[in-house]
Coordinates of C-alpha atoms in Angstrom, one line a residue:
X8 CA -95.3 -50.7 77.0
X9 CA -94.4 -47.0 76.3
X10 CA -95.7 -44.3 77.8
X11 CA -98.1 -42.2 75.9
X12 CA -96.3 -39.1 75.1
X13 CA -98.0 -35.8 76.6
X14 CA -96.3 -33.0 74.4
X15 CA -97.8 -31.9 71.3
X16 CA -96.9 -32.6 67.6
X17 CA -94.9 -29.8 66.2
X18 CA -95.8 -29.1 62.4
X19 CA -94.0 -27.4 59.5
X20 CA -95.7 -26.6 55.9
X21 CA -93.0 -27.0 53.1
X22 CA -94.2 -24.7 50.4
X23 CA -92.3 -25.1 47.0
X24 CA -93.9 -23.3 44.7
X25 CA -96.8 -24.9 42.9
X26 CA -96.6 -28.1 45.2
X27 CA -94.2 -30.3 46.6
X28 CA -94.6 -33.3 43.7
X29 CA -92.2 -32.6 40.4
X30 CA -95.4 -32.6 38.0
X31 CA -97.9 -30.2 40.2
X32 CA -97.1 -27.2 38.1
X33 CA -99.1 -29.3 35.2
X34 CA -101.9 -29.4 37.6
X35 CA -105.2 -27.8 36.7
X36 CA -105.5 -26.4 40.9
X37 CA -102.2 -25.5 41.0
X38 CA -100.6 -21.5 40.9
X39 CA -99.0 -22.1 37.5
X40 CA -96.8 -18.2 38.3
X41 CA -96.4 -19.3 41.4
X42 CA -92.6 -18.7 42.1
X43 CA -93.0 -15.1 41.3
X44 CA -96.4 -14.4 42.7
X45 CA -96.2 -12.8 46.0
X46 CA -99.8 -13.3 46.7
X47 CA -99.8 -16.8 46.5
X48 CA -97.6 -17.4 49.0
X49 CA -99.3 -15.0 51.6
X50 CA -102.3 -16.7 51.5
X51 CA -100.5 -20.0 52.0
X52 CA -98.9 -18.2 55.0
X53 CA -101.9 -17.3 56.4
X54 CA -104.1 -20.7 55.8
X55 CA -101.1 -22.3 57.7
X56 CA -101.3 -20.1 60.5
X57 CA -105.3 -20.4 61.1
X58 CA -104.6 -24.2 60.9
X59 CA -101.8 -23.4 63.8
X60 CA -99.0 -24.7 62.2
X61 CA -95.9 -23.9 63.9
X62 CA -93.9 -23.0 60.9
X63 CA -93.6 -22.2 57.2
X64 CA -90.5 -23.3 55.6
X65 CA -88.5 -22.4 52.1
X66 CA -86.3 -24.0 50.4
X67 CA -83.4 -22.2 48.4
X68 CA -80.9 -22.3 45.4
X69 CA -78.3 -20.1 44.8
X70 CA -78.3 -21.0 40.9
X71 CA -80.6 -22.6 38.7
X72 CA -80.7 -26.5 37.8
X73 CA -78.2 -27.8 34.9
X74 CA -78.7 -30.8 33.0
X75 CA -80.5 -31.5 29.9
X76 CA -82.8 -28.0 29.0
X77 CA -85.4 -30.5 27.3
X78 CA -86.1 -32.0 30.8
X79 CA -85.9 -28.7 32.9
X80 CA -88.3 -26.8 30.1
X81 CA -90.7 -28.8 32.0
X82 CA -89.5 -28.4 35.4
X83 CA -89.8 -25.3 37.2
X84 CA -88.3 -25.7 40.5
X85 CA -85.1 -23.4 41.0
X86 CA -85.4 -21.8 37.6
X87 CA -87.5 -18.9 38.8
X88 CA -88.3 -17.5 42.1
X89 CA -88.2 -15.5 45.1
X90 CA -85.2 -14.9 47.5
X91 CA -86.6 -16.8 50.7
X92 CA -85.2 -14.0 53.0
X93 CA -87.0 -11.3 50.9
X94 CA -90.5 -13.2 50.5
X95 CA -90.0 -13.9 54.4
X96 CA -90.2 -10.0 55.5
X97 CA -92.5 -9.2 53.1
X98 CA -95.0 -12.7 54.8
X99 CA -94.1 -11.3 58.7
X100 CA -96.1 -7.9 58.5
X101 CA -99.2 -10.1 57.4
X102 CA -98.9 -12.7 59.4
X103 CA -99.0 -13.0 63.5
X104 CA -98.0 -16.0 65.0
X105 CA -96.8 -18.9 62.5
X106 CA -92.7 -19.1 62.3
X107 CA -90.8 -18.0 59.1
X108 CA -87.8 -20.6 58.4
X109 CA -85.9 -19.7 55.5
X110 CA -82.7 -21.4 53.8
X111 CA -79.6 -20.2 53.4
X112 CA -76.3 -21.6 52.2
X113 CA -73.4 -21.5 54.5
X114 CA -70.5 -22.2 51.5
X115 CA -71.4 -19.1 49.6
X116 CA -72.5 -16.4 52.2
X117 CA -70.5 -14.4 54.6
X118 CA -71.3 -14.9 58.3
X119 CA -71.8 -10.7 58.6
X120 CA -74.2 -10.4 56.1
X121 CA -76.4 -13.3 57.3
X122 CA -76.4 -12.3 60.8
X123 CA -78.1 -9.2 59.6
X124 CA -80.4 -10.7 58.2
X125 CA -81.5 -13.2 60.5
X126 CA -81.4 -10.3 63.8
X127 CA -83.4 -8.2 60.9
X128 CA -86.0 -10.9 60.0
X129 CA -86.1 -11.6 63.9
X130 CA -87.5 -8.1 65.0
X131 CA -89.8 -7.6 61.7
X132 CA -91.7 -10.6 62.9
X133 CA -91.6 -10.0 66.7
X134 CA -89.6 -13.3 67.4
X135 CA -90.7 -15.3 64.6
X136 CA -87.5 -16.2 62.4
X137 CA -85.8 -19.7 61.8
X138 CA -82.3 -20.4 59.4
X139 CA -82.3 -23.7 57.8
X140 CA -78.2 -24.4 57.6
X141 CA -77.1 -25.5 54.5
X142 CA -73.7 -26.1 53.1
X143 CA -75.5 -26.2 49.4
X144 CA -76.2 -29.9 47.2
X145 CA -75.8 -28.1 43.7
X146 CA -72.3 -27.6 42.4
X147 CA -73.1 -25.2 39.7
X148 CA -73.4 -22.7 43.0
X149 CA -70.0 -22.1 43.2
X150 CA -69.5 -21.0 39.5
X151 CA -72.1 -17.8 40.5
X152 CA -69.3 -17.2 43.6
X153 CA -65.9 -17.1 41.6
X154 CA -65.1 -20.9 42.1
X155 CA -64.4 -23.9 39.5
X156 CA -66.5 -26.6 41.7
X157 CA -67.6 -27.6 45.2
X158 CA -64.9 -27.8 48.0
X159 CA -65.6 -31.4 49.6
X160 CA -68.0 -32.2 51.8
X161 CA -66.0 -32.3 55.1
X162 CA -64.3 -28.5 54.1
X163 CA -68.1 -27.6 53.9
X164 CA -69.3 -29.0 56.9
X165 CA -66.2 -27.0 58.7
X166 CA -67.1 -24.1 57.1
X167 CA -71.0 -24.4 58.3
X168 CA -70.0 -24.6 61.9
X169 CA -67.0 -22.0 61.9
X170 CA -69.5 -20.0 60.0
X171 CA -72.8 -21.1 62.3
X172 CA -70.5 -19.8 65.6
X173 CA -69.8 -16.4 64.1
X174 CA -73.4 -16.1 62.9
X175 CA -74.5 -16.6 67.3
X176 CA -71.0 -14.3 68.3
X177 CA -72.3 -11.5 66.6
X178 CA -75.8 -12.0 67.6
X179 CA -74.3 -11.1 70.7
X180 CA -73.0 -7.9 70.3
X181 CA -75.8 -6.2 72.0
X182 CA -77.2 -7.1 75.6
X183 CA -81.1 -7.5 75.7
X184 CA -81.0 -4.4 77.9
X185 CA -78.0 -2.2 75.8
X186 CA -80.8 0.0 74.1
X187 CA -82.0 2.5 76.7
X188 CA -83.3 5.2 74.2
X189 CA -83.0 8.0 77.5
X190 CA -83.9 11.8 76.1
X191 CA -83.3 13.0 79.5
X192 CA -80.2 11.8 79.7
X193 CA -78.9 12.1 75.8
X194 CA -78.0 8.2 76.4
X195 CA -79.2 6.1 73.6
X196 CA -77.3 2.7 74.1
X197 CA -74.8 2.1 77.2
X198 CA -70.9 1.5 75.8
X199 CA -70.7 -1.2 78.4
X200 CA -73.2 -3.7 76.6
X201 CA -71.8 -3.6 73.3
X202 CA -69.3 -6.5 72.3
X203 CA -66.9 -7.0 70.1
X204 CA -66.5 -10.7 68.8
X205 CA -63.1 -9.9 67.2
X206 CA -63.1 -13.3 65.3
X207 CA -60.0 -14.8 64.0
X208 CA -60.8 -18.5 62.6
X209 CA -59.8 -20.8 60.0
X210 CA -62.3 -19.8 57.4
X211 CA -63.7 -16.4 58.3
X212 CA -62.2 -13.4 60.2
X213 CA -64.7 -11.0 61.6
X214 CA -64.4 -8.0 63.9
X215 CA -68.4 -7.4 64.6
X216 CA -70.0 -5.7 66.6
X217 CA -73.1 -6.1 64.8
X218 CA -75.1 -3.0 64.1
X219 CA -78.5 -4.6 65.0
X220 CA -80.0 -4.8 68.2
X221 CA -79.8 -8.6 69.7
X222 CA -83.0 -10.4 68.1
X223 CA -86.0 -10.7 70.0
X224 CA -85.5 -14.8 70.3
X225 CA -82.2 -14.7 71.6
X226 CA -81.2 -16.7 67.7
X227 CA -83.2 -17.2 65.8
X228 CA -84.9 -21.0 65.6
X229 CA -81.9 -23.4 64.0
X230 CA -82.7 -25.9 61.4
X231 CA -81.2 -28.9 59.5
X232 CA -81.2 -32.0 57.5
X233 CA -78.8 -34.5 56.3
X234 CA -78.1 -38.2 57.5
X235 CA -74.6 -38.5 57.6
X236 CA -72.4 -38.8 60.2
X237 CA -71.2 -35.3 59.7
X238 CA -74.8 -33.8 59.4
X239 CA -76.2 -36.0 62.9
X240 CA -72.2 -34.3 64.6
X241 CA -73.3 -30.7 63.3
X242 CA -77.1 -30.9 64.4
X243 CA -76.6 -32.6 68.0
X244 CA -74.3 -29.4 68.7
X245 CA -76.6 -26.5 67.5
X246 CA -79.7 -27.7 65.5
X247 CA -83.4 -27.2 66.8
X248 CA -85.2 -29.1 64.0
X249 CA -84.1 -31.6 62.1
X250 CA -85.8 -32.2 59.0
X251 CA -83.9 -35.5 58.0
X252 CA -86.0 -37.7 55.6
X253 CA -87.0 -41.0 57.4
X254 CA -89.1 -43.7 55.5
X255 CA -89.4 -46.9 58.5
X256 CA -90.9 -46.4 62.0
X257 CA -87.1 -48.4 63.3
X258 CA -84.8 -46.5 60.9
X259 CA -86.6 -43.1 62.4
X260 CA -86.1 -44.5 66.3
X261 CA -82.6 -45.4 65.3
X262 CA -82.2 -42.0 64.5
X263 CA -84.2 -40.6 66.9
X264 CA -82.0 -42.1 69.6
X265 CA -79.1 -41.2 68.1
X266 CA -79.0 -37.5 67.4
X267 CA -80.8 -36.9 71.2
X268 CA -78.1 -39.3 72.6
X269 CA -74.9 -36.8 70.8
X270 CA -77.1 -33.7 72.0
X271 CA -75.5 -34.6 75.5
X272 CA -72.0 -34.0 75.2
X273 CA -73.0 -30.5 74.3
X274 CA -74.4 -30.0 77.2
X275 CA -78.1 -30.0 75.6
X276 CA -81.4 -31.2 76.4
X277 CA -83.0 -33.7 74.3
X278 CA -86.4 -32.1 74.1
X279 CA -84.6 -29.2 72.5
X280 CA -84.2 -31.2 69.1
X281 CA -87.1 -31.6 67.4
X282 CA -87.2 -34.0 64.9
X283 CA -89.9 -33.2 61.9
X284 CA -89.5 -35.5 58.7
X285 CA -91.1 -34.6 55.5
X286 CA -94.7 -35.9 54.9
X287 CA -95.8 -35.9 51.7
X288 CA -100.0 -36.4 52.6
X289 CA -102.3 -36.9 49.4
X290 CA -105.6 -36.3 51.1
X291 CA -109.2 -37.7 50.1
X292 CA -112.7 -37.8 51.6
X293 CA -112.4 -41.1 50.2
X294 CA -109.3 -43.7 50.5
X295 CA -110.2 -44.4 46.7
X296 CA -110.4 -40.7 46.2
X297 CA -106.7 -40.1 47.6
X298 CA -105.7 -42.9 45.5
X299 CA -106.8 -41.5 42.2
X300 CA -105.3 -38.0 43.0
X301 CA -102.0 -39.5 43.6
X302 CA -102.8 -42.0 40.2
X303 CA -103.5 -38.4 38.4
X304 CA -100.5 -36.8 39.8
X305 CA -98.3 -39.4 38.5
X306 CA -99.7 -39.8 35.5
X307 CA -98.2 -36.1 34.4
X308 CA -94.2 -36.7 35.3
X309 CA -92.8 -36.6 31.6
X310 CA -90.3 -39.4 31.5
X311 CA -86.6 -36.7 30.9
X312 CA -87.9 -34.9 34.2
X313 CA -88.3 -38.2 35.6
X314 CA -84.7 -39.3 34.8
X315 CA -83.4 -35.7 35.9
X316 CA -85.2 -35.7 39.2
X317 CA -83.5 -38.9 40.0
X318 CA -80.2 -37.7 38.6
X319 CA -80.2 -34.7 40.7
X320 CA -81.3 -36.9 44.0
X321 CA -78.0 -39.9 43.2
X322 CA -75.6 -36.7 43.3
X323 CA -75.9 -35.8 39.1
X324 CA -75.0 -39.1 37.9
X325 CA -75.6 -39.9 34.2
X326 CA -78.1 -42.0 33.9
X327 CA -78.2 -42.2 30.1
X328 CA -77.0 -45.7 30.2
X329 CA -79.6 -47.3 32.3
X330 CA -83.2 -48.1 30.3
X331 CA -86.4 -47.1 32.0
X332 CA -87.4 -50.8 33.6
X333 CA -83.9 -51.8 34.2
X334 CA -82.4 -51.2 38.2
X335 CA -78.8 -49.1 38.0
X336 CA -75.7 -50.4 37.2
X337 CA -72.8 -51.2 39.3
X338 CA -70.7 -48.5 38.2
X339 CA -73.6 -45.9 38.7
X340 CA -74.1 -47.0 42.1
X341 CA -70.8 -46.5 43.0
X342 CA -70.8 -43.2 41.4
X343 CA -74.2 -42.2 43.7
X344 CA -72.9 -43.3 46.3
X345 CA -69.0 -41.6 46.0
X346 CA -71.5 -38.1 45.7
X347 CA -71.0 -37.7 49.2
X348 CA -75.2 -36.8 48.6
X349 CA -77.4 -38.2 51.5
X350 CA -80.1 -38.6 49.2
X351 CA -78.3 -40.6 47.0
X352 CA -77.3 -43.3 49.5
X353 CA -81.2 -43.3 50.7
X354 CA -82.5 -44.0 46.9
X355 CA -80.2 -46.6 46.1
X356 CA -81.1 -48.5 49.5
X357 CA -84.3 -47.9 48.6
X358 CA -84.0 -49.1 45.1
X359 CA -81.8 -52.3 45.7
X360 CA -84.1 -53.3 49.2
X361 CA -87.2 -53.3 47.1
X362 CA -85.3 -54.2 44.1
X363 CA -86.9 -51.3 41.7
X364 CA -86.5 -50.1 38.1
X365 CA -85.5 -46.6 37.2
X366 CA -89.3 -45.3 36.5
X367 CA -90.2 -47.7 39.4
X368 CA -88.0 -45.0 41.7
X369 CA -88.4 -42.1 40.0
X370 CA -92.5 -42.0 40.0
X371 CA -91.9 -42.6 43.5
X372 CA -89.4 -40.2 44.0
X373 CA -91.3 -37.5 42.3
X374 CA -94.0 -37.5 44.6
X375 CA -92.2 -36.8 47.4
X376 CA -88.9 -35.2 46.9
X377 CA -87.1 -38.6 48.9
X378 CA -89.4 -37.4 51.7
X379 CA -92.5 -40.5 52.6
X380 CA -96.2 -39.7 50.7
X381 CA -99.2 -40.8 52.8
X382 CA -102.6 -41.3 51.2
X383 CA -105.8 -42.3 52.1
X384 CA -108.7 -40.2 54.4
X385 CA -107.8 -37.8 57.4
X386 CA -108.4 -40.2 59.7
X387 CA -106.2 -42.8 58.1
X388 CA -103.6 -40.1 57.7
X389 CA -103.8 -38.9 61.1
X390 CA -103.7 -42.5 62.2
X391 CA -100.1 -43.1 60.5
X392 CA -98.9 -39.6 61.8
X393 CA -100.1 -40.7 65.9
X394 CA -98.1 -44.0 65.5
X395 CA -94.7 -42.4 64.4
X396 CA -95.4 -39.7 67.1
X397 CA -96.4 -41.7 70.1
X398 CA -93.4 -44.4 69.0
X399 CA -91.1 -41.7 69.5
X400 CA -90.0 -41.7 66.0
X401 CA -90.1 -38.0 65.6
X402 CA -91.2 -35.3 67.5
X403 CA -93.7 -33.8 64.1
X404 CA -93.7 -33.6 60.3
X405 CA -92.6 -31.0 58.1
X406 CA -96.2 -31.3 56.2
X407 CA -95.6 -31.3 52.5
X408 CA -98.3 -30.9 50.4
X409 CA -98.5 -32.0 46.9
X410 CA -100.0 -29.2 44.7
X411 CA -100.5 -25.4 46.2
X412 CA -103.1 -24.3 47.3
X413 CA -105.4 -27.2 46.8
X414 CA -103.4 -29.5 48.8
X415 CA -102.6 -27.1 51.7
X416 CA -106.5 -26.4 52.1
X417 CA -107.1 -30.1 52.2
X418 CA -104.4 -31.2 55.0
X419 CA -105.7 -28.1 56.9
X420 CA -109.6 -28.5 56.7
X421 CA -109.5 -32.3 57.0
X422 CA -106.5 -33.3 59.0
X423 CA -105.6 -30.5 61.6
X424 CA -109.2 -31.1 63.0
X425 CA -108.6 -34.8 63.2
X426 CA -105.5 -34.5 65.1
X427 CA -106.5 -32.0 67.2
X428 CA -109.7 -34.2 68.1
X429 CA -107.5 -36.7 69.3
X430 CA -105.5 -34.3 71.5
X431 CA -102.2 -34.4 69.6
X432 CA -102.1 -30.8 68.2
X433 CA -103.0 -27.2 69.7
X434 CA -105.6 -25.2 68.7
X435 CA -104.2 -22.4 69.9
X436 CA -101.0 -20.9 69.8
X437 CA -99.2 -21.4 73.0
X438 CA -96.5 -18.6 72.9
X439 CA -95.5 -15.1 70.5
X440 CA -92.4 -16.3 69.5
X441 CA -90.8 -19.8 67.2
X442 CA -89.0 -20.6 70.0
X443 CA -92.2 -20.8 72.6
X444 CA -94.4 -22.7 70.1
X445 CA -92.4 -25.1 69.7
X446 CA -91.1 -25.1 73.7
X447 CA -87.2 -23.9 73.1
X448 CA -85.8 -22.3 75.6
X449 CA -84.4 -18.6 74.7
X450 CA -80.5 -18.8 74.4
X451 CA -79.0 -16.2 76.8
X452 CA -76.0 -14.2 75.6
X453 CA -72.5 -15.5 76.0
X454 CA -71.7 -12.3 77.8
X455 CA -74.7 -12.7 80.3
X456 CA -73.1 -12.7 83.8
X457 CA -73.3 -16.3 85.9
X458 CA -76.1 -16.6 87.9
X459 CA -78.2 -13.9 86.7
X460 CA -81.8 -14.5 85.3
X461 CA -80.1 -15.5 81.7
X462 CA -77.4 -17.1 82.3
X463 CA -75.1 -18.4 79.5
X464 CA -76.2 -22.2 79.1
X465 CA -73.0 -24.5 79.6
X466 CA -71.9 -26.2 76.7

């Protein structure tokens, strides 16, 4: 029998704009401006944060949707709102404890830039910043950054970690202690603790130093998804959350095991990966009454954003040849699963193992972005949540609520107090920073001398 785990659930709220389900903006509770309403996404912020979430997290997209305008006229997401990094600072100087996880593409960014902005973030929040790696899913991207397409996955994935190590190198330039700030003396920063990277790599070449004082976490918190073998490679060596969708108490295990098993060779902990799959939770006081929100919900996905929702998830594949009740065709299932899209070889699993239609999958799909949707009561949804967690299938859930606010203030009032009832979550905040909430160690500098009280981890 396995031992009942004694660490705490870690949590994450997922805020897309007016809710994580494709239809929520039709919703009558729902913040129709939401992508461009600053407000709205403070308050958010701050119900998380009395709930004691550990995080907020934001997805991004450096260029809006393409496809068919008469499905995205009724589809929101992407086609306006806020920089992530931007609405991040603006959420730290009104908010305390809760971490501030933002997105950011690795294929069209320069290592320099980002660095700045992650050390900046950093020390606006006291210690509070996370950078979700991406190497970016939509190809229309690269026509905003002067190129005809995508470069292929595995140039992307080099590119992320080349560009990741420069991103920690220059985070580095500073010691902890290079600022002494002396009047008497006339010394404001001592020559000896400032450093150079002097990077010469395959994709980038950057001389640093960085002209921002080393962040107060060290790096900030690092974040991932992805299932392939390239993703679980790339996250073992430097992710700290894993966001990976994961829809079978054995297929999360399987993984579980897997990416703590490659943390190893790097000379990492396990307990320094924390594993949080989406959870789409459609809370009721009643089970009948979380079934007829969801029914409600689904009733208001238009059939062309249906169709492009699943597109976009099987890696743009037209779709205009398969009818509405029929499953895909051969030749579109090669072409999902050629998209080198990790989404797209998790639907079509899905689709052939349960042996569903198009509208079958995309009403399911829709409610939960590929991620799993729980309904029922709190106590029923805190029940599903404990087994996962004490079958070591993940370490916590990145908590994504259907429609904003309404299904935020649900989860919060009705679930956090179930959970922490039962022990499983705080109800306090343990630490200032990310990185102590959710028990990471602080990474010492790689020019921190051997032995001293932050010594350079091997590895």
């Amino acid at each position: 029998m396995t031992e009942p785990r004694r660490d705490k659930m870690r949590l994450g709220a997922f805020f897309h704009p007016t809710g994580n389900h494709v239809a929520s903006w039709l919703h009558p509770a729902s913040q129709i401006d939401a992508g461009t309403n600053f407000r709205h996404y403070v308050e958010l912020a701050q119900m998380a944060e009395a709930a004691k979430f550990d995080l907020m997290f934001l997805a991004d997209s450096a260029a809006v949707r393409g496809g068919d305008l008469q499905a995205l006229k009724r589809w929101p997401q992407y086609m306006a709102f806020f920089d992530p990094f931007t609405l991040m600072a603006g959420i730290a100087g009104l908010t305390r404890h809760i971490g501030l996880v933002a997105t950011a593409t690795t294929s069209y960014n320069e290592p320099y830039t980002l660095a700045r902005r992650l050390a900046s973030l950093d020390h606006m929040s006291n210690g509070r910043a996370g950078w979700n790696v991406v190497t970016s899913s939509n190809p229309l991207e690269a026509l905003n950054y002067g190129l005809n397409g995508h470069p292929d996955a595995d140039y992307r994935y080099e590119r992320a970690q080349e560009f990741s190590d420069v991103v920690k190198g220059l985070l580095d330039s500073y010691d902890d202690d290079a600022f002494v700030r002396d009047r008497a003396t006339a010394v404001y920063f001592d020559p000896a603790k400032l450093h150079t990277l002097d990077h010469k790599g395959r994709y980038f070449t950057v001389r640093g130093p960085l002209n921002t004082a080393r962040p107060p976490q060290g790096y900030p918190v690092f974040a991932q998804a992805g299932i392939s073998d390239a993703a679980r490679e790339m996250a073992a060596r430097q992710a700290e959350i894993v966001f990976t969708p994961l829809h079978s108490i054995p297929m999360a295990q399987e993984f579980y095991r897997d990416l703590k098993g490659r943390a190893a060779k790097y000379g990492r902990a396990p307990d320094h990966i924390k594993l949080m799959p989406g959870l789409n939770p459609v809370v009721g006081d009643t089970a009948a009454e979380a079934e007829e929100k969801h029914r409600y919900l689904q009733s208001l996905i238009h059939p062309d954003v249906g169709r492009a929702l699943l597109s976009n998830a099987l890696g743009d594949v037209d779709l205009s040849s398969v009818g509405e009740d029929e499953p895909l065709s051969p030749p579109v299932r090669e072409a999902a699963l050629n998209s080198g899209r990790s989404d797209a070889i998790l639907v079509v699993n899905t689709m052939e193992r349960e042996g569903l239609t198009l509208r079958q999958m995309y009403q399911r799909y829709a409610g939960a972005r590929g991620q799993r949707t729980v309904k029922g009561t709190a106590v029923q949804i805190a029940d599903e949540m404990e087994t996962w967690f004490q079958a070591r299938a993940v370490d916590g859930f990145l908590v994504q609520p259907p429609v904003l606010p309404s299904g935020l203030d649900d989860f919060c009032r009705l679930v956090i107090p179930e959970l922490q009832n039962r022990g499983l979550f705080r109800t306090e905040y343990e630490g200032t920073t990310l990185r102590e909430n959710l028990g990471l160690p602080r990474p010492a500098s790689r020019y921190a001398g051997a032995g001293g009280p932050n010594r350079r981890p091997e590895g």
